PDB file of C-alpha atoms in Angstrom:
ATOM      1  CA  UNK A   1     -17.765  16.720  28.159  1.00 74.00           C
ATOM      2  CA  UNK A   2     -18.425  18.422  31.500  1.00 83.00           C
ATOM      3  CA  UNK A   3     -19.712  16.917  34.746  1.00 86.00           C
ATOM      4  CA  UNK A   4     -23.511  16.848  35.118  1.00 88.00           C
ATOM      5  CA  UNK A   5     -23.491  19.405  37.969  1.00 86.00           C
ATOM      6  CA  UNK A   6     -21.606  21.903  35.781  1.00 84.00           C
ATOM      7  CA  UNK A   7     -23.716  21.168  32.709  1.00 85.00           C
ATOM      8  CA  UNK A   8     -26.980  21.689  34.617  1.00 86.00           C
ATOM      9  CA  UNK A   9     -26.169  25.345  35.279  1.00 85.00           C
ATOM     10  CA  UNK A  10     -24.193  26.068  32.131  1.00 90.00           C
ATOM     11  CA  UNK A  11     -26.386  27.289  29.291  1.00 88.00           C
ATOM     12  CA  UNK A  12     -28.616  29.983  30.754  1.00 92.00           C
ATOM     13  CA  UNK A  13     -25.989  32.132  32.519  1.00 95.00           C
ATOM     14  CA  UNK A  14     -23.249  31.632  29.916  1.00 95.00           C
ATOM     15  CA  UNK A  15     -25.615  32.205  26.980  1.00 94.00           C
ATOM     16  CA  UNK A  16     -26.886  35.364  28.676  1.00 96.00           C
ATOM     17  CA  UNK A  17     -23.407  36.770  29.257  1.00 97.00           C
ATOM     18  CA  UNK A  18     -22.055  35.829  25.820  1.00 96.00           C
ATOM     19  CA  UNK A  19     -25.050  37.358  24.075  1.00 95.00           C
ATOM     20  CA  UNK A  20     -24.918  40.485  26.241  1.00 97.00           C
ATOM     21  CA  UNK A  21     -21.196  41.161  25.892  1.00 98.00           C
ATOM     22  CA  UNK A  22     -20.624  39.994  22.324  1.00 96.00           C
ATOM     23  CA  UNK A  23     -23.807  40.768  20.412  1.00 95.00           C
ATOM     24  CA  UNK A  24     -25.408  43.565  22.439  1.00 96.00           C
ATOM     25  CA  UNK A  25     -22.482  45.545  23.941  1.00 98.00           C
ATOM     26  CA  UNK A  26     -19.936  44.575  21.282  1.00 98.00           C
ATOM     27  CA  UNK A  27     -17.296  44.577  24.024  1.00 98.00           C
ATOM     28  CA  UNK A  28     -13.823  45.301  22.656  1.00 98.00           C
ATOM     29  CA  UNK A  29     -10.442  44.115  23.877  1.00 98.00           C
ATOM     30  CA  UNK A  30      -8.927  46.719  26.192  1.00 98.00           C
ATOM     31  CA  UNK A  31     -12.253  48.146  27.337  1.00 98.00           C
ATOM     32  CA  UNK A  32     -13.205  48.250  31.005  1.00 98.00           C
ATOM     33  CA  UNK A  33     -16.145  46.046  31.969  1.00 98.00           C
ATOM     34  CA  UNK A  34     -17.954  46.600  35.266  1.00 98.00           C
ATOM     35  CA  UNK A  35     -19.796  43.501  36.495  1.00 98.00           C
ATOM     36  CA  UNK A  36     -22.361  44.131  39.209  1.00 98.00           C
ATOM     37  CA  UNK A  37     -23.606  41.147  41.214  1.00 97.00           C
ATOM     38  CA  UNK A  38     -20.291  39.513  40.375  1.00 97.00           C
ATOM     39  CA  UNK A  39     -20.767  36.443  42.598  1.00 96.00           C
ATOM     40  CA  UNK A  40     -24.059  35.459  40.931  1.00 96.00           C
ATOM     41  CA  UNK A  41     -24.230  32.882  38.141  1.00 94.00           C
ATOM     42  CA  UNK A  42     -24.504  35.539  35.433  1.00 96.00           C
ATOM     43  CA  UNK A  43     -21.912  37.696  37.190  1.00 97.00           C
ATOM     44  CA  UNK A  44     -19.338  34.892  37.261  1.00 97.00           C
ATOM     45  CA  UNK A  45     -19.982  34.112  33.593  1.00 97.00           C
ATOM     46  CA  UNK A  46     -19.708  37.799  32.642  1.00 98.00           C
ATOM     47  CA  UNK A  47     -16.319  37.997  34.359  1.00 98.00           C
ATOM     48  CA  UNK A  48     -15.055  34.915  32.536  1.00 97.00           C
ATOM     49  CA  UNK A  49     -16.376  35.908  29.110  1.00 98.00           C
ATOM     50  CA  UNK A  50     -15.192  39.496  29.582  1.00 98.00           C
ATOM     51  CA  UNK A  51     -11.678  38.213  30.262  1.00 98.00           C
ATOM     52  CA  UNK A  52     -11.800  35.914  27.209  1.00 97.00           C
ATOM     53  CA  UNK A  53     -12.797  38.961  25.131  1.00 98.00           C
ATOM     54  CA  UNK A  54      -9.788  40.923  26.450  1.00 98.00           C
ATOM     55  CA  UNK A  55     -11.554  43.350  28.782  1.00 98.00           C
ATOM     56  CA  UNK A  56     -10.236  44.744  32.043  1.00 98.00           C
ATOM     57  CA  UNK A  57     -12.883  43.452  34.468  1.00 98.00           C
ATOM     58  CA  UNK A  58     -13.943  45.234  37.646  1.00 98.00           C
ATOM     59  CA  UNK A  59     -16.250  43.038  39.732  1.00 98.00           C
ATOM     60  CA  UNK A  60     -18.626  44.386  42.376  1.00 97.00           C
ATOM     61  CA  UNK A  61     -19.958  42.098  45.094  1.00 96.00           C
ATOM     62  CA  UNK A  62     -21.326  42.472  48.634  1.00 95.00           C
ATOM     63  CA  UNK A  63     -19.189  41.103  51.446  1.00 96.00           C
ATOM     64  CA  UNK A  64     -15.918  39.215  51.730  1.00 96.00           C
ATOM     65  CA  UNK A  65     -17.276  35.781  50.769  1.00 97.00           C
ATOM     66  CA  UNK A  66     -18.834  37.040  47.533  1.00 97.00           C
ATOM     67  CA  UNK A  67     -15.758  39.120  46.710  1.00 97.00           C
ATOM     68  CA  UNK A  68     -13.601  35.986  46.948  1.00 98.00           C
ATOM     69  CA  UNK A  69     -15.920  34.232  44.464  1.00 97.00           C
ATOM     70  CA  UNK A  70     -15.515  37.141  42.027  1.00 97.00           C
ATOM     71  CA  UNK A  71     -11.746  37.078  42.501  1.00 97.00           C
ATOM     72  CA  UNK A  72     -11.574  33.311  41.824  1.00 96.00           C
ATOM     73  CA  UNK A  73     -13.657  33.888  38.692  1.00 96.00           C
ATOM     74  CA  UNK A  74     -10.853  35.984  37.212  1.00 96.00           C
ATOM     75  CA  UNK A  75     -11.747  39.627  37.837  1.00 98.00           C
ATOM     76  CA  UNK A  76      -8.868  42.092  37.581  1.00 98.00           C
ATOM     77  CA  UNK A  77     -10.243  44.193  40.452  1.00 97.00           C
ATOM     78  CA  UNK A  78     -12.873  43.312  43.034  1.00 97.00           C
ATOM     79  CA  UNK A  79     -14.846  45.958  44.916  1.00 96.00           C
ATOM     80  CA  UNK A  80     -16.838  45.236  48.066  1.00 96.00           C
ATOM     81  CA  UNK A  81     -19.905  47.461  47.770  1.00 93.00           C
ATOM     82  CA  UNK A  82     -20.422  47.241  51.538  1.00 92.00           C
ATOM     83  CA  UNK A  83     -17.052  48.927  52.184  1.00 94.00           C
ATOM     84  CA  UNK A  84     -16.459  51.145  49.156  1.00 92.00           C
ATOM     85  CA  UNK A  85     -18.033  54.292  47.747  1.00 91.00           C
ATOM     86  CA  UNK A  86     -18.458  52.800  44.294  1.00 91.00           C
ATOM     87  CA  UNK A  87     -18.982  56.079  42.448  1.00 90.00           C
ATOM     88  CA  UNK A  88     -15.807  57.710  43.835  1.00 92.00           C
ATOM     89  CA  UNK A  89     -13.752  54.551  43.380  1.00 94.00           C
ATOM     90  CA  UNK A  90     -14.753  54.042  39.748  1.00 93.00           C
ATOM     91  CA  UNK A  91     -14.210  57.682  38.856  1.00 91.00           C
ATOM     92  CA  UNK A  92     -10.675  57.464  40.296  1.00 93.00           C
ATOM     93  CA  UNK A  93     -10.081  54.370  38.138  1.00 92.00           C
ATOM     94  CA  UNK A  94     -11.042  56.290  34.987  1.00 94.00           C
ATOM     95  CA  UNK A  95     -14.631  55.119  34.633  1.00 95.00           C
ATOM     96  CA  UNK A  96     -15.981  52.109  32.765  1.00 97.00           C
ATOM     97  CA  UNK A  97     -16.960  51.374  29.177  1.00 98.00           C
ATOM     98  CA  UNK A  98     -19.564  48.658  29.725  1.00 98.00           C
ATOM     99  CA  UNK A  99     -21.758  48.028  32.767  1.00 98.00           C
ATOM    100  CA  UNK A 100     -23.243  44.534  33.158  1.00 98.00           C
ATOM    101  CA  UNK A 101     -26.113  44.910  35.641  1.00 97.00           C
ATOM    102  CA  UNK A 102     -28.224  42.015  36.924  1.00 97.00           C
ATOM    103  CA  UNK A 103     -28.821  43.863  40.229  1.00 96.00           C
ATOM    104  CA  UNK A 104     -30.533  47.234  39.721  1.00 94.00           C
ATOM    105  CA  UNK A 105     -31.258  49.254  42.855  1.00 92.00           C
ATOM    106  CA  UNK A 106     -28.709  51.490  44.545  1.00 91.00           C
ATOM    107  CA  UNK A 107     -25.640  49.956  42.892  1.00 92.00           C
ATOM    108  CA  UNK A 108     -27.175  50.810  39.501  1.00 93.00           C
ATOM    109  CA  UNK A 109     -27.635  54.429  40.576  1.00 93.00           C
ATOM    110  CA  UNK A 110     -23.980  54.696  41.603  1.00 91.00           C
ATOM    111  CA  UNK A 111     -22.545  52.908  38.576  1.00 92.00           C
ATOM    112  CA  UNK A 112     -24.229  54.990  35.855  1.00 94.00           C
ATOM    113  CA  UNK A 113     -22.430  58.052  37.179  1.00 92.00           C
ATOM    114  CA  UNK A 114     -19.116  56.421  36.214  1.00 94.00           C
ATOM    115  CA  UNK A 115     -19.764  55.295  32.665  1.00 96.00           C
ATOM    116  CA  UNK A 116     -17.463  56.700  29.997  1.00 96.00           C
ATOM    117  CA  UNK A 117     -18.497  58.549  26.853  1.00 96.00           C
ATOM    118  CA  UNK A 118     -19.942  56.064  24.351  1.00 96.00           C
ATOM    119  CA  UNK A 119     -20.397  53.426  27.047  1.00 97.00           C
ATOM    120  CA  UNK A 120     -22.991  50.685  27.098  1.00 98.00           C
ATOM    121  CA  UNK A 121     -25.265  49.878  30.015  1.00 98.00           C
ATOM    122  CA  UNK A 122     -26.531  46.283  29.870  1.00 98.00           C
ATOM    123  CA  UNK A 123     -29.771  45.686  31.760  1.00 97.00           C
ATOM    124  CA  UNK A 124     -29.769  42.003  32.779  1.00 96.00           C
ATOM    125  CA  UNK A 125     -32.190  41.988  35.717  1.00 93.00           C
ATOM    126  CA  UNK A 126     -33.209  43.443  39.076  1.00 94.00           C
ATOM    127  CA  UNK A 127     -32.196  41.062  41.870  1.00 91.00           C
ATOM    128  CA  UNK A 128     -32.094  43.950  44.359  1.00 90.00           C
ATOM    129  CA  UNK A 129     -35.866  44.087  44.085  1.00 91.00           C
ATOM    130  CA  UNK A 130     -35.900  47.702  42.881  1.00 92.00           C
ATOM    131  CA  UNK A 131     -36.224  48.410  39.192  1.00 94.00           C
ATOM    132  CA  UNK A 132     -34.123  51.532  38.677  1.00 93.00           C
ATOM    133  CA  UNK A 133     -34.760  54.389  36.293  1.00 93.00           C
ATOM    134  CA  UNK A 134     -32.251  56.208  34.134  1.00 93.00           C
ATOM    135  CA  UNK A 135     -32.510  59.991  34.231  1.00 93.00           C
ATOM    136  CA  UNK A 136     -32.486  60.684  30.488  1.00 94.00           C
ATOM    137  CA  UNK A 137     -30.011  63.543  30.880  1.00 95.00           C
ATOM    138  CA  UNK A 138     -27.300  60.979  31.805  1.00 94.00           C
ATOM    139  CA  UNK A 139     -27.265  59.118  28.476  1.00 95.00           C
ATOM    140  CA  UNK A 140     -27.579  62.462  26.690  1.00 95.00           C
ATOM    141  CA  UNK A 141     -24.646  64.132  28.445  1.00 94.00           C
ATOM    142  CA  UNK A 142     -22.446  61.022  28.637  1.00 94.00           C
ATOM    143  CA  UNK A 143     -23.428  59.629  25.228  1.00 96.00           C
ATOM    144  CA  UNK A 144     -24.068  56.120  26.529  1.00 97.00           C
ATOM    145  CA  UNK A 145     -26.554  53.510  25.372  1.00 97.00           C
ATOM    146  CA  UNK A 146     -29.013  51.586  27.539  1.00 96.00           C
ATOM    147  CA  UNK A 147     -29.382  48.038  26.220  1.00 96.00           C
ATOM    148  CA  UNK A 148     -31.887  45.428  27.355  1.00 95.00           C
ATOM    149  CA  UNK A 149     -30.703  41.820  27.450  1.00 95.00           C
ATOM    150  CA  UNK A 150     -33.043  38.842  27.141  1.00 91.00           C
ATOM    151  CA  UNK A 151     -31.050  35.844  25.955  1.00 87.00           C
ATOM    152  CA  UNK A 152     -34.067  33.559  25.518  1.00 86.00           C
ATOM    153  CA  UNK A 153     -35.885  36.117  23.414  1.00 90.00           C
ATOM    154  CA  UNK A 154     -32.695  36.744  21.417  1.00 89.00           C
ATOM    155  CA  UNK A 155     -32.629  33.064  20.398  1.00 89.00           C
ATOM    156  CA  UNK A 156     -36.342  32.995  19.616  1.00 92.00           C
ATOM    157  CA  UNK A 157     -36.195  36.154  17.468  1.00 94.00           C
ATOM    158  CA  UNK A 158     -33.032  35.078  15.644  1.00 93.00           C
ATOM    159  CA  UNK A 159     -32.603  31.278  15.896  1.00 93.00           C
ATOM    160  CA  UNK A 160     -29.391  31.284  13.834  1.00 94.00           C
ATOM    161  CA  UNK A 161     -27.730  33.836  16.122  1.00 92.00           C
ATOM    162  CA  UNK A 162     -29.039  31.948  19.153  1.00 92.00           C
ATOM    163  CA  UNK A 163     -27.475  28.736  17.846  1.00 93.00           C
ATOM    164  CA  UNK A 164     -24.226  30.575  17.071  1.00 93.00           C
ATOM    165  CA  UNK A 165     -24.223  32.011  20.606  1.00 92.00           C
ATOM    166  CA  UNK A 166     -24.571  28.511  22.102  1.00 91.00           C
ATOM    167  CA  UNK A 167     -21.817  27.163  19.845  1.00 94.00           C
ATOM    168  CA  UNK A 168     -19.459  29.926  21.002  1.00 94.00           C
ATOM    169  CA  UNK A 169     -19.935  29.128  24.676  1.00 93.00           C
ATOM    170  CA  UNK A 170     -19.564  25.386  24.044  1.00 92.00           C
ATOM    171  CA  UNK A 171     -16.282  25.951  22.158  1.00 93.00           C
ATOM    172  CA  UNK A 172     -15.003  28.191  24.964  1.00 94.00           C
ATOM    173  CA  UNK A 173     -15.935  25.589  27.588  1.00 92.00           C
ATOM    174  CA  UNK A 174     -14.391  22.718  25.652  1.00 91.00           C
ATOM    175  CA  UNK A 175     -11.161  24.678  25.166  1.00 92.00           C
ATOM    176  CA  UNK A 176     -10.962  25.274  28.939  1.00 90.00           C
ATOM    177  CA  UNK A 177     -11.493  29.054  28.669  1.00 93.00           C
ATOM    178  CA  UNK A 178     -14.697  28.910  30.742  1.00 91.00           C
ATOM    179  CA  UNK A 179     -14.958  27.306  34.133  1.00 84.00           C
ATOM    180  CA  UNK A 180     -18.527  26.439  35.132  1.00 84.00           C
TER     181      UNK A 180
END
């Protein structure tokens, strides 16, 4: 039911974000979701699905053009990482419950310092080019979980859940709640 251009880029990013936020992070309504790389395909889909799930979404992007994309995608707050000390800003906002990270690198290092007790850190990818490491004292002291996300593998390991995941995103798209 969607135009070919939208359909061509629909399944991989939306399936990744739905699986990450719903099945892996178990994002709850009212929680704060931090989306890094918010102007990327998976970032945009994470913003949209996070909003559908009732989260308060903070989007992080680099530069004015990318910040406008994140804003149009429905984020509650947009932070330009080129102009803002992310760690200080997020701490002032009360921290975050779930971090959705397709970027890695320096923005990863800053964001894990702001995760709340019992939070979930979703590892989506490393577009910055640097695969970060988590000092193990952080998850210990802050009680957060580090969760790897591989949507394709999720569907291969559990075909019924993979099918269910795809059905969820199709229903959301058909109801107008997602905007590819």
